[in-house]
mmCIF file of C-alpha atoms and ligand atoms in Angstrom:
data_model
loop_
_atom_site.group_PDB
_atom_site.id
_atom_site.type_symbol
_atom_site.label_atom_id
_atom_site.label_comp_id
_atom_site.label_asym_id
_atom_site.label_seq_id
_atom_site.Cartn_x
_atom_site.Cartn_y
_atom_site.Cartn_z
ATOM 1 C CA THR F 102 74.899 115.203 104.902
ATOM 2 C CA ARG F 103 76.221 112.067 106.497
ATOM 3 C CA SER F 104 79.732 112.096 107.865
ATOM 4 C CA THR F 105 82.404 110.066 106.026
ATOM 5 C CA ARG F 106 84.294 107.172 107.616
ATOM 6 C CA PRO F 107 87.486 109.208 107.896
ATOM 7 C CA GLN F 108 85.543 111.956 109.710
ATOM 8 C CA ARG F 109 84.065 109.325 112.105
ATOM 9 C CA LEU F 110 87.635 107.947 112.630
ATOM 10 C CA LEU F 111 88.861 111.505 113.438
ATOM 11 C CA ARG F 112 85.999 111.999 115.888
ATOM 12 C CA ALA F 113 87.013 108.781 117.672
ATOM 13 C CA VAL F 114 90.552 110.123 117.981
ATOM 14 C CA GLN F 115 89.324 113.434 119.389
ATOM 15 C CA GLN F 116 87.017 111.711 121.905
ATOM 16 C CA LYS F 117 89.321 108.830 123.003
ATOM 17 C CA ALA F 118 92.934 109.916 122.564
ATOM 18 C CA ILE F 119 95.080 112.281 124.562
ATOM 19 C CA LYS F 120 96.226 115.402 122.635
ATOM 20 C CA GLY F 121 99.957 115.265 122.069
ATOM 21 C CA ASP F 122 100.182 111.450 122.798
ATOM 22 C CA PRO F 123 100.874 109.603 119.544
ATOM 23 C CA GLN F 124 100.439 106.115 121.134
ATOM 24 C CA SER F 125 96.936 107.023 122.333
ATOM 25 C CA VAL F 126 96.055 108.220 118.798
ATOM 26 C CA ILE F 127 97.258 104.894 117.310
ATOM 27 C CA SER F 128 95.243 102.925 119.950
ATOM 28 C CA ALA F 129 92.119 105.016 119.425
ATOM 29 C CA ILE F 130 92.240 104.368 115.670
ATOM 30 C CA ASP F 131 92.870 100.625 116.139
ATOM 31 C CA TYR F 132 90.040 100.389 118.629
ATOM 32 C CA PHE F 133 87.667 102.179 116.242
ATOM 33 C CA CYS F 134 88.622 100.004 113.307
ATOM 34 C CA ARG F 135 88.251 96.750 115.305
ATOM 35 C CA HIS F 136 85.009 97.626 117.169
ATOM 36 C CA SER F 137 83.213 100.262 115.019
ATOM 37 C CA GLU F 138 84.277 100.406 111.333
ATOM 38 C CA TRP F 139 87.005 98.642 109.391
ATOM 39 C CA ALA F 140 89.300 101.140 107.663
ATOM 40 C CA MET F 141 92.420 100.678 105.440
ATOM 41 C CA ASN F 142 95.069 101.693 107.966
ATOM 42 C CA VAL F 143 98.191 99.544 108.056
ATOM 43 C CA GLY F 144 96.898 98.473 111.446
ATOM 44 C CA ASP F 145 98.533 97.241 114.733
ATOM 45 C CA GLU F 146 99.936 93.921 113.526
ATOM 46 C CA LYS F 147 101.629 95.136 110.371
ATOM 47 C CA GLY F 148 102.231 98.495 112.175
ATOM 48 C CA SER F 149 104.542 96.671 114.696
ATOM 49 C CA ILE F 150 106.634 95.418 111.711
ATOM 50 C CA LEU F 151 106.609 98.983 110.242
ATOM 51 C CA ASP F 152 107.845 100.234 113.671
ATOM 52 C CA SER F 153 110.722 97.730 113.799
ATOM 53 C CA VAL F 154 111.871 98.587 110.285
ATOM 54 C CA VAL F 155 111.781 102.335 110.987
ATOM 55 C CA CYS F 156 113.762 101.859 114.228
ATOM 56 C CA GLU F 157 116.376 99.783 112.420
ATOM 57 C CA VAL F 158 116.708 102.253 109.569
ATOM 58 C CA CYS F 159 116.696 105.473 111.738
ATOM 59 C CA PRO F 160 115.947 107.485 108.609
ATOM 60 C CA THR F 161 116.967 111.127 108.350
ATOM 61 C CA THR F 162 114.695 111.507 105.201
ATOM 62 C CA ALA F 163 111.528 109.488 104.848
ATOM 63 C CA LEU F 164 108.698 109.379 102.278
ATOM 64 C CA GLU F 165 105.223 107.876 102.606
ATOM 65 C CA LEU F 166 103.058 107.238 99.504
ATOM 66 C CA GLY F 167 99.403 107.326 100.487
ATOM 67 C CA THR F 168 98.555 109.091 103.806
ATOM 68 C CA TYR F 169 94.852 108.184 104.096
ATOM 69 C CA CYS F 170 93.914 109.217 107.665
ATOM 70 C CA GLY F 171 97.469 109.536 108.881
ATOM 71 C CA TYR F 172 97.731 106.330 111.038
ATOM 72 C CA SER F 173 100.954 105.126 109.508
ATOM 73 C CA THR F 174 102.164 108.727 109.314
ATOM 74 C CA VAL F 175 101.854 108.949 113.041
ATOM 75 C CA ARG F 176 103.406 105.539 113.586
ATOM 76 C CA ILE F 177 106.528 106.567 111.571
ATOM 77 C CA ALA F 178 106.818 110.218 112.723
ATOM 78 C CA ARG F 179 106.697 109.234 116.441
ATOM 79 C CA LEU F 180 109.822 107.166 115.972
ATOM 80 C CA LEU F 181 111.799 109.851 114.062
ATOM 81 C CA PRO F 182 114.531 111.732 115.963
ATOM 82 C CA PRO F 183 114.255 115.557 116.083
ATOM 83 C CA GLY F 184 115.343 117.266 112.935
ATOM 84 C CA THR F 185 114.154 114.501 110.596
ATOM 85 C CA LYS F 186 111.196 114.996 108.224
ATOM 86 C CA LEU F 187 108.581 112.626 106.975
ATOM 87 C CA ILE F 188 107.098 113.652 103.673
ATOM 88 C CA THR F 189 103.696 112.061 102.979
ATOM 89 C CA LEU F 190 101.747 112.307 99.763
ATOM 90 C CA GLU F 191 97.977 112.057 99.650
ATOM 91 C CA PHE F 192 95.829 112.319 96.463
ATOM 92 C CA ASN F 193 92.368 112.730 98.053
ATOM 93 C CA PRO F 194 91.774 116.209 99.646
ATOM 94 C CA ALA F 195 89.155 114.866 102.011
ATOM 95 C CA PHE F 196 91.578 112.192 103.320
ATOM 96 C CA ALA F 197 94.341 114.873 103.552
ATOM 97 C CA ALA F 198 92.060 117.118 105.619
ATOM 98 C CA VAL F 199 91.404 114.404 108.110
ATOM 99 C CA ALA F 200 95.052 113.297 108.158
ATOM 100 C CA ARG F 201 96.252 116.808 109.004
ATOM 101 C CA GLN F 202 94.020 116.864 112.031
ATOM 102 C CA VAL F 203 95.035 113.400 113.221
ATOM 103 C CA ILE F 204 98.772 114.281 112.803
ATOM 104 C CA GLU F 205 98.250 117.621 114.711
ATOM 105 C CA TYR F 206 96.208 115.804 117.497
ATOM 106 C CA ALA F 207 99.277 113.550 117.947
ATOM 107 C CA GLY F 208 101.520 116.651 118.174
ATOM 108 C CA LEU F 209 103.636 115.489 115.286
ATOM 109 C CA GLN F 210 102.904 118.327 112.765
ATOM 110 C CA ASN F 211 106.484 119.658 113.030
ATOM 111 C CA LYS F 212 107.995 116.260 111.887
ATOM 112 C CA VAL F 213 105.525 115.699 108.990
ATOM 113 C CA CYS F 214 105.019 117.488 105.679
ATOM 114 C CA LEU F 215 101.755 116.390 104.014
ATOM 115 C CA VAL F 216 101.618 117.198 100.333
ATOM 116 C CA GLU F 217 98.351 116.827 98.369
ATOM 117 C CA GLY F 218 98.645 115.376 94.899
ATOM 118 C CA ALA F 219 99.425 112.353 92.879
ATOM 119 C CA SER F 220 102.761 110.553 93.596
ATOM 120 C CA GLY F 221 103.564 110.390 89.859
ATOM 121 C CA ASP F 222 103.438 114.171 89.697
ATOM 122 C CA LEU F 223 105.067 114.966 93.041
ATOM 123 C CA ILE F 224 107.967 112.561 93.150
ATOM 124 C CA PRO F 225 109.905 114.393 90.390
ATOM 125 C CA LYS F 226 109.468 117.618 92.452
ATOM 126 C CA MET F 227 110.921 116.333 95.704
ATOM 127 C CA CYS F 228 114.367 117.797 95.062
ATOM 128 C CA GLN F 229 113.103 121.297 94.088
ATOM 129 C CA MET F 230 110.304 121.334 96.753
ATOM 130 C CA PHE F 231 112.282 120.077 99.714
ATOM 131 C CA GLY F 232 115.934 120.044 98.691
ATOM 132 C CA ILE F 233 115.809 116.214 99.292
ATOM 133 C CA LYS F 234 118.753 114.494 97.619
ATOM 134 C CA THR F 235 117.844 110.882 98.537
ATOM 135 C CA PHE F 236 115.381 109.032 100.790
ATOM 136 C CA ASP F 237 116.639 106.643 103.446
ATOM 137 C CA PHE F 238 113.194 105.099 103.871
ATOM 138 C CA VAL F 239 109.998 104.876 101.702
ATOM 139 C CA PHE F 240 106.654 103.417 103.000
ATOM 140 C CA ILE F 241 104.502 102.526 100.007
ATOM 141 C CA ASP F 242 100.745 102.239 100.716
ATOM 142 C CA HIS F 243 98.905 104.017 97.857
ATOM 143 C CA TRP F 244 97.240 102.688 94.692
ATOM 144 C CA LYS F 245 98.486 99.141 94.288
ATOM 145 C CA ASP F 246 99.101 99.596 90.463
ATOM 146 C CA ARG F 247 101.271 102.681 91.240
ATOM 147 C CA TYR F 248 103.833 100.790 93.414
ATOM 148 C CA LEU F 249 105.972 99.649 90.446
ATOM 149 C CA PRO F 250 105.913 102.773 88.357
ATOM 150 C CA ASP F 251 106.646 104.955 91.354
ATOM 151 C CA ILE F 252 109.724 103.046 92.543
ATOM 152 C CA LYS F 253 110.989 103.180 88.929
ATOM 153 C CA LEU F 254 110.364 106.942 89.059
ATOM 154 C CA LEU F 255 112.215 107.186 92.357
ATOM 155 C CA GLU F 256 115.206 105.376 90.665
ATOM 156 C CA GLU F 257 115.009 107.652 87.590
ATOM 157 C CA CYS F 258 114.903 110.832 89.794
ATOM 158 C CA GLN F 259 117.921 109.415 91.689
ATOM 159 C CA LEU F 260 116.024 109.705 94.929
ATOM 160 C CA LEU F 261 117.324 106.268 96.107
ATOM 161 C CA ARG F 262 120.850 105.590 97.286
ATOM 162 C CA LYS F 263 122.774 102.342 98.070
ATOM 163 C CA GLY F 264 120.988 101.069 101.171
ATOM 164 C CA SER F 265 117.703 102.944 100.798
ATOM 165 C CA ILE F 266 114.880 100.884 102.286
ATOM 166 C CA LEU F 267 111.416 100.395 100.645
ATOM 167 C CA LEU F 268 108.632 98.931 102.749
ATOM 168 C CA ALA F 269 105.473 98.091 100.784
ATOM 169 C CA ASP F 270 102.069 97.327 102.397
ATOM 170 C CA ASN F 271 99.378 94.930 100.873
ATOM 171 C CA VAL F 272 101.688 92.856 98.701
ATOM 172 C CA ILE F 273 99.205 89.945 99.144
ATOM 173 C CA CYS F 274 95.880 91.649 99.762
ATOM 174 C CA PRO F 275 94.788 93.513 97.673
ATOM 175 C CA GLY F 276 98.128 92.482 96.127
ATOM 176 C CA THR F 277 100.871 94.026 94.025
ATOM 177 C CA PRO F 278 102.060 91.243 91.712
ATOM 178 C CA GLU F 279 104.092 93.268 89.199
ATOM 179 C CA TYR F 280 105.831 95.145 92.051
ATOM 180 C CA LEU F 281 106.688 91.937 93.909
ATOM 181 C CA GLU F 282 108.011 90.248 90.733
ATOM 182 C CA TYR F 283 110.212 93.287 90.042
ATOM 183 C CA VAL F 284 111.845 93.775 93.447
ATOM 184 C CA ARG F 285 112.268 90.035 93.968
ATOM 185 C CA ASN F 286 113.993 89.434 90.550
ATOM 186 C CA SER F 287 115.842 92.734 89.943
ATOM 187 C CA PRO F 288 119.583 92.656 90.615
ATOM 188 C CA HIS F 289 119.126 96.208 92.008
ATOM 189 C CA TYR F 290 117.200 95.015 95.053
ATOM 190 C CA GLU F 291 117.450 92.619 97.982
ATOM 191 C CA SER F 292 113.903 91.735 99.047
ATOM 192 C CA LYS F 293 112.311 90.049 102.086
ATOM 193 C CA TYR F 294 108.675 89.219 102.822
ATOM 194 C CA PHE F 295 107.147 89.814 106.337
ATOM 195 C CA LYS F 296 104.128 87.578 106.582
ATOM 196 C CA SER F 297 101.204 89.148 108.491
ATOM 197 C CA HIS F 298 97.467 89.730 108.106
ATOM 198 C CA LEU F 299 95.224 92.265 106.411
ATOM 199 C CA GLU F 300 94.575 94.996 109.062
ATOM 200 C CA TYR F 301 91.984 93.949 111.642
ATOM 201 C CA THR F 302 91.216 90.623 109.921
ATOM 202 C CA LYS F 303 92.499 86.975 109.710
ATOM 203 C CA VAL F 304 93.139 87.350 105.939
ATOM 204 C CA GLU F 305 96.763 86.874 104.953
ATOM 205 C CA ASP F 306 98.651 89.989 103.936
ATOM 206 C CA GLY F 307 102.275 91.070 104.317
ATOM 207 C CA LEU F 308 104.897 93.756 103.976
ATOM 208 C CA GLU F 309 107.817 93.461 101.490
ATOM 209 C CA LYS F 310 111.082 95.104 102.606
ATOM 210 C CA SER F 311 113.477 95.840 99.732
ATOM 211 C CA VAL F 312 116.958 97.344 99.962
ATOM 212 C CA PHE F 313 118.080 99.291 96.952
ATOM 213 C CA LEU F 314 121.568 98.062 95.927
ATOM 214 C CA GLY F 315 122.402 100.922 93.566
HETATM 215 N N1 77H S 493 99.142 107.967 92.813
HETATM 216 C C1 77H S 493 98.738 108.319 94.078
HETATM 217 N N2 77H S 493 99.415 109.279 94.683
HETATM 218 C C2 77H S 493 99.071 109.586 95.998
HETATM 219 C C3 77H S 493 98.018 108.964 96.595
HETATM 220 N N3 77H S 493 97.442 109.074 97.730
HETATM 221 C C4 77H S 493 96.420 108.222 97.878
HETATM 222 N N4 77H S 493 96.339 107.568 96.710
HETATM 223 C C5 77H S 493 95.307 106.622 96.354
HETATM 224 C C6 77H S 493 95.458 105.477 97.272
HETATM 225 C C7 77H S 493 94.064 105.058 97.800
HETATM 226 C C8 77H S 493 94.220 104.071 98.996
HETATM 227 C C9 77H S 493 95.239 103.038 98.735
HETATM 228 N N5 77H S 493 95.152 101.887 99.733
HETATM 229 C C10 77H S 493 94.419 100.846 99.454
HETATM 230 O O1 77H S 493 93.724 100.830 98.400
HETATM 231 C C11 77H S 493 94.270 99.733 100.421
HETATM 232 C C12 77H S 493 93.241 98.845 100.316
HETATM 233 C C13 77H S 493 93.032 97.816 101.232
HETATM 234 C C14 77H S 493 91.885 96.913 101.118
HETATM 235 C C15 77H S 493 90.611 97.371 100.624
HETATM 236 C C16 77H S 493 89.552 96.483 100.553
HETATM 237 C C17 77H S 493 89.764 95.104 100.873
HETATM 238 F F1 77H S 493 88.722 94.199 100.726
HETATM 239 C C18 77H S 493 91.042 94.621 101.218
HETATM 240 C C19 77H S 493 92.067 95.494 101.369
HETATM 241 C C20 77H S 493 93.919 97.632 102.263
HETATM 242 C C21 77H S 493 95.004 98.594 102.417
HETATM 243 O O2 77H S 493 95.893 98.449 103.442
HETATM 244 C C22 77H S 493 95.181 99.515 101.501
HETATM 245 O O3 77H S 493 96.288 100.377 101.625
HETATM 246 C C23 77H S 493 97.360 107.975 95.887
HETATM 247 N N6 77H S 493 97.673 107.592 94.587
HETATM 248 MG MG1 MG S 494 97.659 99.557 102.993
#
């Protein structure tokens, strides 16, 4: 049977990147998506904004909602100091299987814990599964209609603390209107929009950075 796009993306990493070199894995995926097949990675332009927020926050505990092929997982994990853990949740087993291999190719498997399942089911188990009290940083990049219910769930599970940073992808394209309205009008968040473009295109998109105020 024909290969899938994530499998072709993985093959491009294995053929073009250097094992154990996260930057070469990132560059190989960006090259594949620009010159062979578009894929819904956060991409290089929004990825640079993601990098700067991760470096500013220096999280000791981080969560990613929506792994896909592991591109943003590698971007985040490569910036984390030793001893920190990035937990990433992926619903689709085929995506998860590719992501595990991309993360391993980058040599970052010891900094990442990929959990298969739906965010709505897994978020309430974060404490019992990992002993996580609160997350310093959350990258939101999964189903666009799950952004709002899942941050409310993070609040209810007391997994956010004063100063926790949420960074949400695709707030313009495909768009997350209810989420944006909430974080921009809630007294519990201070929100800022980083204008950019949909990965590998000229279409407008952006990231919304929101600080939880408690
Ligand atoms: N609950 C739960 N828990 C855990 C989970 N893990 C995965 N999922 C399901 C998420 C499935 C992928 C989500 N990502 C996107 O849909 C996405 C789409 C575009 C895009 C597409 C076509 C266009 F024409 C324009 C833009 C661009 C992006 O950057 C995107 O991130 C989960 N769900
Ligand atoms: Mg996205």
